[in-house]
PDB file of C-alpha atoms in Angstrom:
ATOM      1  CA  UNK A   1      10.868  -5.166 -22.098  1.00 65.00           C
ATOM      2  CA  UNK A   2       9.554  -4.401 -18.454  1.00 73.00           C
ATOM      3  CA  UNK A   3       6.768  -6.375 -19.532  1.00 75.00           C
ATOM      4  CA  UNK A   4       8.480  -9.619 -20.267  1.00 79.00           C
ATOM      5  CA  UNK A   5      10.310  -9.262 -17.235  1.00 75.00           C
ATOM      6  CA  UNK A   6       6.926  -8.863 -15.278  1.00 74.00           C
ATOM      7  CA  UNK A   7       5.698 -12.201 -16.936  1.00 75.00           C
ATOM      8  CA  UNK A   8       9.269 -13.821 -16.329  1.00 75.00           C
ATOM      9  CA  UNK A   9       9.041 -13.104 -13.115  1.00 74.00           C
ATOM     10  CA  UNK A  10       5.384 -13.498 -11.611  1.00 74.00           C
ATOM     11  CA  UNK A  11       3.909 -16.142 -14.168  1.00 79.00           C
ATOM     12  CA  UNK A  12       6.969 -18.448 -15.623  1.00 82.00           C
ATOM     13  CA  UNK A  13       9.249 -18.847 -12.439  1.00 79.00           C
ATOM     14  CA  UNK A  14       6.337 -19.484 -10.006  1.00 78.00           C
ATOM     15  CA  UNK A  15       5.030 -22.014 -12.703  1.00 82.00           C
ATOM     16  CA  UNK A  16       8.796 -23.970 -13.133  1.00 84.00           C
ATOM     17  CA  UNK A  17       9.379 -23.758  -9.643  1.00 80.00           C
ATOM     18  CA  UNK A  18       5.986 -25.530  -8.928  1.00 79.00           C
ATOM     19  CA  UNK A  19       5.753 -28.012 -11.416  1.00 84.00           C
ATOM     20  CA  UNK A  20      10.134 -28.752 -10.776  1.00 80.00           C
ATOM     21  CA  UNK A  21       9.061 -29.232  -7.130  1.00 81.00           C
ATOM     22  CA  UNK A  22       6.064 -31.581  -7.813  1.00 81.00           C
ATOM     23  CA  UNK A  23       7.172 -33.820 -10.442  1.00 84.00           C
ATOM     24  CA  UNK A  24      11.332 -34.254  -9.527  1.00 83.00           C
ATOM     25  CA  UNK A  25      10.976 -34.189  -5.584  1.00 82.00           C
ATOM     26  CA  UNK A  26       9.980 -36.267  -3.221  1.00 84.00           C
ATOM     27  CA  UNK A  27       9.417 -36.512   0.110  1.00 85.00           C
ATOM     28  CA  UNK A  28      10.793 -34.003   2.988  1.00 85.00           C
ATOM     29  CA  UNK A  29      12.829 -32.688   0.240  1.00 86.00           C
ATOM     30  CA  UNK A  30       9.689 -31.752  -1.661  1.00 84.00           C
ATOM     31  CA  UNK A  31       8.232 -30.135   1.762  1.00 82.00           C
ATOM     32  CA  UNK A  32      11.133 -28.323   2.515  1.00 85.00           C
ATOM     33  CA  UNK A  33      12.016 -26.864  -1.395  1.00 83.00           C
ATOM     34  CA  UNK A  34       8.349 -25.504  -1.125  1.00 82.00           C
ATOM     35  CA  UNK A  35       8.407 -23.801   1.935  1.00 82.00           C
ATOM     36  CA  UNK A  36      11.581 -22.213   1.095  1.00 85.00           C
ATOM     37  CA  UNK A  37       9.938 -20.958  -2.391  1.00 83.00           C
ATOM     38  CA  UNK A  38       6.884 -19.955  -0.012  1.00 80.00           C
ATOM     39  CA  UNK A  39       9.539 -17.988   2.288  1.00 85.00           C
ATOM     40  CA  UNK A  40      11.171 -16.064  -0.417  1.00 84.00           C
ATOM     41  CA  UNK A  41       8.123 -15.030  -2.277  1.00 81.00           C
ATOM     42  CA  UNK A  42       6.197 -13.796   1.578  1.00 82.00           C
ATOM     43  CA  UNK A  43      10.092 -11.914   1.774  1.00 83.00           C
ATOM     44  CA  UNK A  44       9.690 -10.237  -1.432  1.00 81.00           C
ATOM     45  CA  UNK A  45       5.944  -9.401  -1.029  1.00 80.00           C
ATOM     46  CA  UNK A  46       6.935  -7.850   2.565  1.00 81.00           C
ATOM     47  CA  UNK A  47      10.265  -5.736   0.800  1.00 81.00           C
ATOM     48  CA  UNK A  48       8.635  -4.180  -1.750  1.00 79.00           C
ATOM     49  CA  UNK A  49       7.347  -1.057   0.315  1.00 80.00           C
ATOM     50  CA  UNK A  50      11.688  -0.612   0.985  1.00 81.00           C
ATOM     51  CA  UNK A  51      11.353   1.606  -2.329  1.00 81.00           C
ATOM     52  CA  UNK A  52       8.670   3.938  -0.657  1.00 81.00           C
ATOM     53  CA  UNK A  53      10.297   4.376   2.362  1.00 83.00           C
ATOM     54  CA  UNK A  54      13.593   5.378   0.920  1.00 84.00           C
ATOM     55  CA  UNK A  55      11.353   8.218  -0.629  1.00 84.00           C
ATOM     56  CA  UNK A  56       9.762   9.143   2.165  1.00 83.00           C
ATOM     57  CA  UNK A  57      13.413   9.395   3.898  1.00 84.00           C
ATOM     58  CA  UNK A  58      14.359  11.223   1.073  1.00 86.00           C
ATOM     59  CA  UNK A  59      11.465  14.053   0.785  1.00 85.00           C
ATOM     60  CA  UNK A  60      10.708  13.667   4.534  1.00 84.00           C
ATOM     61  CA  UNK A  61       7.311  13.426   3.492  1.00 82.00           C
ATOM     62  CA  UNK A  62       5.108  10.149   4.073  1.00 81.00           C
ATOM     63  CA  UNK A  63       3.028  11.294   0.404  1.00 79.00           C
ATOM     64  CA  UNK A  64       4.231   8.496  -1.240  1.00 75.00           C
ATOM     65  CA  UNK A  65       4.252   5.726   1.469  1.00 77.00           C
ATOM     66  CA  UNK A  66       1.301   3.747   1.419  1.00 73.00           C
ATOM     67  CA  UNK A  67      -0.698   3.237   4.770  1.00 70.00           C
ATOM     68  CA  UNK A  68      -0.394  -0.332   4.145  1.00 76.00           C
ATOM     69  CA  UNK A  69       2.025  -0.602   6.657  1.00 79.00           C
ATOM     70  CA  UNK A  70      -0.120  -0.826   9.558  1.00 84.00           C
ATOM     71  CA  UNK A  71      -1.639  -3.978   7.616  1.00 85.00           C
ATOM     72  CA  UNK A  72       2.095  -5.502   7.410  1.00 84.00           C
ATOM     73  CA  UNK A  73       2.993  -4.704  10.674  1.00 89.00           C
ATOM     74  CA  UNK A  74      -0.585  -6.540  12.221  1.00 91.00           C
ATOM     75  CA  UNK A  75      -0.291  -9.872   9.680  1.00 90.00           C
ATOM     76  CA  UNK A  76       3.284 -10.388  10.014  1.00 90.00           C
ATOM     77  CA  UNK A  77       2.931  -9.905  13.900  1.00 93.00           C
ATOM     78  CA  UNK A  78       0.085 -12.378  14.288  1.00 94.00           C
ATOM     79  CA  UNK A  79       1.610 -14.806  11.854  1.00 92.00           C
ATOM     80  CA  UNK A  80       5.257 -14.733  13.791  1.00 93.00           C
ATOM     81  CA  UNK A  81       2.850 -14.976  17.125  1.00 95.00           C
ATOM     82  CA  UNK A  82       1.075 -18.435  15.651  1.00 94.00           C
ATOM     83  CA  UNK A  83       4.555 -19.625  14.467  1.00 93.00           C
ATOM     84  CA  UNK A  84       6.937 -19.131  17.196  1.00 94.00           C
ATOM     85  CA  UNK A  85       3.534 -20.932  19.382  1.00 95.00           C
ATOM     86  CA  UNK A  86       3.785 -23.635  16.166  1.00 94.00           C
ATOM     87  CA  UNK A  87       7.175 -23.973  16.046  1.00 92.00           C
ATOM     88  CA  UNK A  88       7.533 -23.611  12.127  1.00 89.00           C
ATOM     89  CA  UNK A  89       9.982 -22.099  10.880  1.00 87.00           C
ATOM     90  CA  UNK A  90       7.940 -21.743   6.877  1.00 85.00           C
ATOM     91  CA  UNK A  91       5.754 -19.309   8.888  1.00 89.00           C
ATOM     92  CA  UNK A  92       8.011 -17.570  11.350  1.00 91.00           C
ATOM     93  CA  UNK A  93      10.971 -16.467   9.151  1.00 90.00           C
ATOM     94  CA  UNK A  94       8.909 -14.335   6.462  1.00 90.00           C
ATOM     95  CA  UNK A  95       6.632 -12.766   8.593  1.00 91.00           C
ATOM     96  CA  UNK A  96       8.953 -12.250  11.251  1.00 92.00           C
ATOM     97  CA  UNK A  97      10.409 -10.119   8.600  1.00 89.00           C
ATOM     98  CA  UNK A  98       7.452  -8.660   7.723  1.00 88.00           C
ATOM     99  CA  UNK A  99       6.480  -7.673  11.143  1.00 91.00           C
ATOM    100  CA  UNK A 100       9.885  -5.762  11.944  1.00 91.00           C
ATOM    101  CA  UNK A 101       9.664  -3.849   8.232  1.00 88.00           C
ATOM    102  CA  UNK A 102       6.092  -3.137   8.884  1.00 87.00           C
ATOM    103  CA  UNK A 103       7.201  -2.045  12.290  1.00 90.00           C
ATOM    104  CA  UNK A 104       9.847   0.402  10.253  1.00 88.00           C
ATOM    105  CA  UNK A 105       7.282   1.631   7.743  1.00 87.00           C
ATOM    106  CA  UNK A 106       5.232   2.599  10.814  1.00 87.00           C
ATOM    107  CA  UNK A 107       7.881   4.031  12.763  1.00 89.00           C
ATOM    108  CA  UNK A 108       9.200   6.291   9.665  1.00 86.00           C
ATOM    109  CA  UNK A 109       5.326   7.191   9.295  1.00 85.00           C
ATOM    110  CA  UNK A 110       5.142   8.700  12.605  1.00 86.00           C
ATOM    111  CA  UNK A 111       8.104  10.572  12.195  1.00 87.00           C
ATOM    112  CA  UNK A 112       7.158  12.605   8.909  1.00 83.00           C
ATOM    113  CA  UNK A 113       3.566  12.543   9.167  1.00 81.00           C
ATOM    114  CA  UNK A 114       2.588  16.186   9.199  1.00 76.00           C
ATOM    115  CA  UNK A 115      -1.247  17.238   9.566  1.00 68.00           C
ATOM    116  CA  UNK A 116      -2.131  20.037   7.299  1.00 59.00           C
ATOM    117  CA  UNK A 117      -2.312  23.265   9.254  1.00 57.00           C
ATOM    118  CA  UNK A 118      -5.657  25.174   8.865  1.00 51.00           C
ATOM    119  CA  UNK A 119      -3.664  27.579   6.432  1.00 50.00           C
ATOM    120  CA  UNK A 120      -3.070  25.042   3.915  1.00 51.00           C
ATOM    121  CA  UNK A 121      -6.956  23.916   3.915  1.00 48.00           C
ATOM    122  CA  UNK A 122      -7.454  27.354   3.328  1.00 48.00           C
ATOM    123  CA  UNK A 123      -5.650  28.372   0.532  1.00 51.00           C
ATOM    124  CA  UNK A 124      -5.472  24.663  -1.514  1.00 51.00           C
ATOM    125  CA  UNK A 125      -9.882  25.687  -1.213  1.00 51.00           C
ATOM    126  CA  UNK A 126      -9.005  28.778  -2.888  1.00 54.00           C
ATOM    127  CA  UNK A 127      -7.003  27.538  -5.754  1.00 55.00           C
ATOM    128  CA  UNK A 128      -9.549  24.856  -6.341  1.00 56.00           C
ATOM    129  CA  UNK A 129     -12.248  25.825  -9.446  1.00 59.00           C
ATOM    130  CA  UNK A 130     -15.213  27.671  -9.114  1.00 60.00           C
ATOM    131  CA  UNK A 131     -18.395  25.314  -9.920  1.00 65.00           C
ATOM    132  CA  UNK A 132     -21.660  26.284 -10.613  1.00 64.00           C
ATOM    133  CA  UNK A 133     -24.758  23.654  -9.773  1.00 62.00           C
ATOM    134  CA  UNK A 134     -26.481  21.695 -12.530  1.00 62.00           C
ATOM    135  CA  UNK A 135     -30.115  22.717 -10.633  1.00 67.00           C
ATOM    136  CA  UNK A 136     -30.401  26.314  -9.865  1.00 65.00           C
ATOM    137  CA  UNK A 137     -32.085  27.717  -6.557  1.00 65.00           C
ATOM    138  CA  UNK A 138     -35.063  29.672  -6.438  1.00 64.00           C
ATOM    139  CA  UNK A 139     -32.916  32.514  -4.908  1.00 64.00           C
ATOM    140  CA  UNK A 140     -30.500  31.743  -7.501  1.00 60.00           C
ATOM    141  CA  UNK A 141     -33.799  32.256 -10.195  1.00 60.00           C
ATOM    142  CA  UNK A 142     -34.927  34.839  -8.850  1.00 61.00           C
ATOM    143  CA  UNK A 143     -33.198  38.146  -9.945  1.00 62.00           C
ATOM    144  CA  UNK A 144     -34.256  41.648  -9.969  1.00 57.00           C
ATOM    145  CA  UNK A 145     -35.273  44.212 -12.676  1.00 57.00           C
ATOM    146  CA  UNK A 146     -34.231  47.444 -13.207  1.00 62.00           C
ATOM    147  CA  UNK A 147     -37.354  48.706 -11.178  1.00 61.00           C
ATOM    148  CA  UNK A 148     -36.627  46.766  -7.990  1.00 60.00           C
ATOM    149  CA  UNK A 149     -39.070  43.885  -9.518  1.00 61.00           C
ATOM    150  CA  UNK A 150     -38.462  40.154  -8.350  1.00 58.00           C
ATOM    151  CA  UNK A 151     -38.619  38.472 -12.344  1.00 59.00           C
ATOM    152  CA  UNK A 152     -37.624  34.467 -12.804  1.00 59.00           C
ATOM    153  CA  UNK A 153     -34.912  33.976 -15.311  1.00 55.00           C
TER     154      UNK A 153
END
């Protein structure tokens, strides 16, 4: 089922919306009906981190946000830069948004980011396994006998 809804939504709505807009519009209609589809689909793209960070409120831990926030934050500001200088409102509105949630993802980043302390290095080394090298060393080779004698295993 989550399938067909993945299809539903990212293959057969963006495909009826296109084809609707190009065949039964005209005009400034046509403009503006695509630029609104164009606006909702940036707003969605620009949301969907809103899941991570109400985990990372959550657990107070920024494990499961992804860094791509600082990416969000930089397009959506240079994008709402160009279109407030542009005056279009297509441009603005979306990344606008996207801009003041990647500002949020940041902000909520820097607030339960927590660098490992040299005591957690420490013991996650310890519980990690033991390997042993596919080419040995000569010291690793050379072992001794019984009689103090250097032999090559």
């Amino acid at each position: 089922m989550p399938a067909i809804l993945v299809v539903v939504c990212v293959v057969i709505f963006p495909a009826a919306a296109i084809l609707h807009t190009q065949f039964l519009l005209r005009g400034d209609t046509r403009i503006d009906i695509a630029g609104l589809l164009c606006m909702i689909f940036s707003m969605i793209a620009y949301a969907s981190p809103l899941f991570a960070m109400k985990t990372v409120y959550l657990t107070k831990s920024v494990e499961y946000m992804p860094f791509l926030s600082l990416v969000f934050f930089l397009n959506g500001g240079v994008w709402t830069v160009y279109a407030v200088l542009a005056k279009d409102t297509f441009v603005g509105i979306p990344n606008g948004t996207g801009f003041f949630l990647g500002s949020l993802q940041l902000v909520l980043y820097a607030i339960y980011w927590k660098p490992k302390s040299s005591g957690q290095v420490g013991d996650d080394l310890d519980n990690e396994q033991q390997t042993e090298p596919l080419i040995k060393s000569s010291k690793q080779l050379e072992q001794t006998n019984e009689d103090g004698v250097a032999v090559i295993v």
